[in-house]
Coordinates of C-alpha atoms in Angstrom, one line a residue:
M173 CA 118.4 85.2 85.9
R174 CA 115.4 86.8 86.7
T175 CA 114.4 89.9 84.5
L176 CA 112.6 92.7 86.0
T177 CA 109.7 94.1 84.4
D178 CA 107.4 97.4 84.9
K179 CA 104.2 95.4 85.3
A180 CA 103.1 93.9 88.3
E181 CA 103.1 90.2 88.7
R182 CA 99.4 89.0 88.6
L183 CA 98.4 86.6 91.4
S184 CA 96.2 83.6 91.1
P185 CA 92.3 83.7 91.5
A186 CA 92.7 82.0 94.7
A187 CA 94.8 84.8 95.9
Y188 CA 92.2 87.1 94.9
W189 CA 89.4 85.4 96.5
E190 CA 91.5 85.3 99.8
L191 CA 92.0 89.1 99.4
L192 CA 88.2 89.5 99.0
V193 CA 87.3 87.4 102.0
N194 CA 90.0 89.1 104.2
L195 CA 88.6 92.8 103.2
T196 CA 85.2 91.4 104.0
K197 CA 86.1 90.1 107.4
R198 CA 87.9 93.2 108.2
E199 CA 84.7 95.3 107.1
V200 CA 82.6 93.1 109.5
K201 CA 85.1 93.3 112.5
G202 CA 85.5 97.1 112.1
R203 CA 81.9 97.5 112.2
Y204 CA 80.8 95.3 115.1
S205 CA 84.0 94.0 117.0
Q206 CA 83.8 97.0 119.6
S207 CA 80.0 97.3 119.6
F208 CA 78.3 96.3 122.8
F209 CA 75.2 95.3 120.7
G210 CA 77.0 93.7 117.9
V211 CA 75.4 92.4 115.0
A212 CA 72.1 93.4 116.6
W213 CA 72.5 96.9 115.2
A214 CA 71.7 95.3 111.6
I215 CA 68.3 94.4 112.9
A216 CA 67.7 97.8 114.7
Q217 CA 68.0 99.7 111.6
P218 CA 65.1 98.4 109.6
L219 CA 63.3 97.5 113.0
A220 CA 63.3 101.1 114.0
T221 CA 62.3 102.3 110.5
M222 CA 59.4 99.7 110.3
A223 CA 58.2 101.1 113.7
V224 CA 58.1 104.6 112.4
F225 CA 56.6 103.7 109.1
T226 CA 53.9 101.7 111.1
I227 CA 53.0 104.9 112.9
V228 CA 53.2 107.4 110.2
F229 CA 51.9 105.4 107.1
A230 CA 49.7 102.7 108.7
R231 CA 48.1 104.7 111.9
V232 CA 48.2 108.3 110.5
A233 CA 48.0 108.1 106.6
K234 CA 45.9 104.8 106.7
M235 CA 48.2 103.3 104.1
P236 CA 47.0 100.0 102.7
S237 CA 48.9 96.9 103.2
D238 CA 47.1 94.5 101.0
G239 CA 45.5 92.6 103.8
I240 CA 48.5 91.7 105.7
P241 CA 49.7 93.2 109.1
Y242 CA 51.6 96.5 108.2
P243 CA 54.7 95.8 110.1
L244 CA 55.3 92.6 108.1
F245 CA 54.5 94.5 105.0
A246 CA 57.1 97.0 105.6
Y247 CA 59.9 95.0 107.1
A248 CA 59.7 92.6 103.9
A249 CA 61.0 95.6 101.8
L250 CA 63.1 97.3 104.3
V251 CA 65.4 94.2 104.7
P252 CA 66.3 94.5 100.9
W253 CA 66.3 98.1 100.8
F254 CA 68.9 98.5 103.6
F255 CA 71.1 96.1 102.0
F256 CA 71.4 98.1 99.0
S257 CA 71.5 101.5 100.8
N258 CA 74.0 100.5 103.3
S259 CA 76.3 98.9 100.8
V260 CA 76.2 101.9 98.2
A261 CA 76.8 104.3 101.0
S262 CA 80.1 102.5 102.3
G263 CA 81.1 101.2 98.8
T264 CA 80.9 104.7 97.3
L265 CA 83.9 105.7 99.5
S266 CA 85.7 102.5 99.5
L267 CA 88.3 103.2 97.1
I268 CA 89.2 106.4 98.9
T269 CA 89.1 104.5 102.2
Y270 CA 91.7 101.8 100.9
R271 CA 93.8 104.3 98.9
N272 CA 97.1 102.8 100.6
I273 CA 96.5 99.5 99.0
V274 CA 94.9 100.9 95.8
T275 CA 98.0 103.1 95.0
K276 CA 100.6 100.5 96.2
T277 CA 99.7 97.0 95.2
Y278 CA 98.3 95.6 92.0
F279 CA 95.2 93.5 92.3
P280 CA 91.7 93.9 90.6
R281 CA 90.4 97.2 92.2
E282 CA 86.8 95.9 91.8
I283 CA 87.5 93.6 95.0
V284 CA 87.3 96.7 97.3
P285 CA 83.9 97.9 96.6
L286 CA 82.7 94.1 96.2
A287 CA 84.1 93.6 99.6
Q288 CA 81.9 96.4 101.0
V289 CA 78.7 94.6 99.6
C290 CA 79.9 91.2 100.7
S291 CA 80.3 92.6 104.3
R292 CA 76.4 93.5 104.3
F293 CA 75.3 89.9 103.8
I294 CA 75.6 89.3 107.7
D295 CA 73.2 92.2 108.1
F296 CA 70.9 90.9 105.5
F297 CA 70.6 87.5 107.0
A298 CA 70.5 88.8 110.5
A299 CA 67.4 91.0 109.6
A300 CA 65.9 88.2 107.6
A301 CA 66.2 86.0 110.7
L302 CA 63.9 88.5 112.7
Y303 CA 61.7 88.6 109.6
A304 CA 61.0 84.8 110.2
L305 CA 60.2 85.4 113.8
L306 CA 57.7 88.1 112.6
M307 CA 56.1 85.7 110.4
I308 CA 55.6 83.1 113.1
Y309 CA 54.3 85.6 115.3
Y310 CA 51.7 86.8 112.7
R311 CA 51.1 83.2 111.6
I312 CA 51.9 83.6 108.1
G313 CA 53.2 80.7 106.3
L314 CA 55.4 80.1 103.3
G315 CA 53.9 78.9 100.1
P316 CA 55.6 77.4 97.1
W317 CA 56.2 80.9 95.4
A318 CA 58.9 81.3 98.2
L319 CA 61.3 79.5 96.1
L320 CA 61.6 82.5 94.1
A321 CA 63.2 84.6 97.0
P322 CA 66.8 83.4 96.1
A323 CA 66.3 84.7 92.5
F324 CA 65.2 88.3 94.0
F325 CA 68.2 88.1 96.2
L326 CA 70.4 87.6 93.3
L327 CA 68.9 90.4 91.3
L328 CA 69.5 92.6 94.5
I329 CA 73.1 91.6 94.5
L330 CA 73.6 92.3 90.9
F331 CA 72.0 95.7 91.2
T332 CA 73.7 96.7 94.3
V333 CA 77.0 95.6 93.0
G334 CA 76.6 97.4 89.7
F335 CA 75.6 100.6 91.2
T336 CA 78.4 100.5 93.9
M337 CA 80.9 99.9 91.2
A338 CA 79.8 102.8 89.3
T339 CA 79.6 105.3 92.0
S340 CA 82.8 104.2 93.7
A341 CA 84.8 104.9 90.4
M342 CA 83.1 108.0 89.7
N343 CA 84.1 109.2 93.4
V344 CA 87.6 108.7 92.9
F345 CA 87.4 111.7 90.1
Y346 CA 84.8 113.6 91.6
R347 CA 84.6 113.7 95.3
D348 CA 81.1 115.3 95.6
V349 CA 79.6 112.2 94.1
N350 CA 79.6 111.0 97.6
P351 CA 77.1 113.5 99.0
V352 CA 75.0 113.3 95.8
V353 CA 74.8 109.6 96.3
Q354 CA 73.8 110.0 100.3
I355 CA 71.0 112.6 99.2
A356 CA 69.8 110.4 96.5
L357 CA 69.5 107.4 98.9
Q358 CA 67.6 109.5 101.2
L359 CA 65.1 110.3 98.3
W360 CA 65.1 107.1 96.7
L361 CA 63.7 105.2 99.8
Y362 CA 60.4 107.3 99.3
L363 CA 60.6 106.6 95.6
T364 CA 60.5 103.0 96.0
P365 CA 57.4 100.9 97.1
V366 CA 58.7 100.3 100.7
A367 CA 56.2 102.0 102.8
Y368 CA 53.4 101.6 100.3
P369 CA 52.4 99.1 97.8
L370 CA 53.2 99.7 94.2
S371 CA 49.4 99.5 93.4
A372 CA 49.0 102.9 95.7
T373 CA 51.1 104.7 93.0
G374 CA 48.3 105.2 90.5
K375 CA 49.0 107.2 87.4
Y376 CA 52.6 107.3 88.5
R377 CA 53.2 103.8 88.2
P378 CA 55.3 103.8 84.7
F379 CA 57.8 106.0 86.7
F380 CA 58.2 103.4 89.7
V381 CA 58.3 100.6 87.1
L382 CA 61.6 102.2 85.9
N383 CA 63.2 101.8 89.4
P384 CA 64.6 98.2 89.5
L385 CA 64.3 97.9 93.3
S386 CA 60.5 98.4 92.8
A387 CA 60.4 94.7 91.1
I388 CA 62.9 93.6 93.8
V389 CA 61.0 94.7 97.0
E390 CA 57.6 93.7 95.3
G391 CA 59.2 90.4 94.4
F392 CA 60.2 89.6 98.0
R393 CA 56.7 90.5 99.2
S394 CA 54.8 88.5 96.6
S395 CA 57.0 85.3 97.1
I396 CA 57.2 85.4 100.8
V397 CA 54.6 87.4 102.5
F398 CA 51.6 86.9 100.0
G399 CA 52.6 83.4 98.5
R400 CA 51.7 84.4 95.0
A401 CA 53.4 84.9 91.6
P402 CA 55.2 88.3 91.0
D403 CA 54.5 90.8 88.4
W404 CA 56.4 89.1 85.8
T405 CA 56.4 92.5 83.6
L406 CA 57.8 94.4 86.2
V407 CA 60.4 91.7 86.9
A408 CA 61.3 91.6 83.3
V409 CA 62.0 95.3 83.2
S410 CA 63.9 95.3 86.4
G411 CA 66.0 92.2 85.1
A412 CA 66.9 93.9 81.9
M413 CA 67.8 97.2 83.6
T414 CA 69.8 95.5 86.3
L415 CA 71.7 93.5 83.8
T416 CA 72.5 96.5 81.8
L417 CA 73.5 98.6 84.7
F418 CA 76.0 95.8 86.0
T419 CA 77.4 95.2 82.5
A420 CA 78.1 98.8 82.0
A421 CA 79.3 99.4 85.4
I422 CA 82.0 96.5 85.4
L423 CA 83.0 98.0 81.7
M424 CA 83.2 101.6 83.2
F425 CA 85.3 100.3 86.2
K426 CA 87.9 98.4 84.2
R427 CA 88.3 101.4 81.9
M428 CA 88.9 103.8 84.7
D429 CA 90.6 101.8 87.3
K430 CA 94.1 102.1 85.4
Y431 CA 93.7 106.1 86.7
F432 CA 92.9 105.5 90.2
A433 CA 96.5 105.3 91.7
D434 CA 97.3 108.6 90.0
V435 CA 94.1 110.6 90.9
I436 CA 93.3 109.1 94.5

């Protein structure tokens, strides 16, 4: 005879993995299935921003690009930036969006914001494919330092997941977190060396070093575009901050998720 308990039955890790995959597929299909241009929208966003930055910063403001074509310079940073920005923007609202399953079914709640991040992989790789074509067009070849690009992509994922976990959990309890995040992302773009090199920040460089995304975008540029070693001090600071944020965000999320069903 089976005894009933007040605790939900836990599923196997394979079942949770399947849930993550299904939620990720649902996000991708919902975003592109009824769109005329489909995944091309993933390319349009960084491409349009690159065009605006080229006119404003390269042509009008005469911003240096360290000796490479400015469109290539800007696009190399816009690809990781939009992966981060779009993941956080949708991930912050994810627990509220999926309130029906959050309140009725037991599963690790971190799967919900994590699915938002995973659904942006297709955007990242689609935009990266166009970047490869730009490198061919400008006749820029890859050097041995390009092998470091996956390491910077991993750093980008860890920082994005950690930040998204934190904002999604806080947004359950304080709904004004979302508009604050949206405003912060708009400002953050210009406080990250995307449209300009880190070398152009002058005396304000220490403040930019404290931005983990600075090392990530500069790392992508150094390894792929310039074919040189990254600034290891910058990478070390970013890595330490990213791991701290990621660990703290996971711990905070797990402490708060037991209250999600009651508050949401």
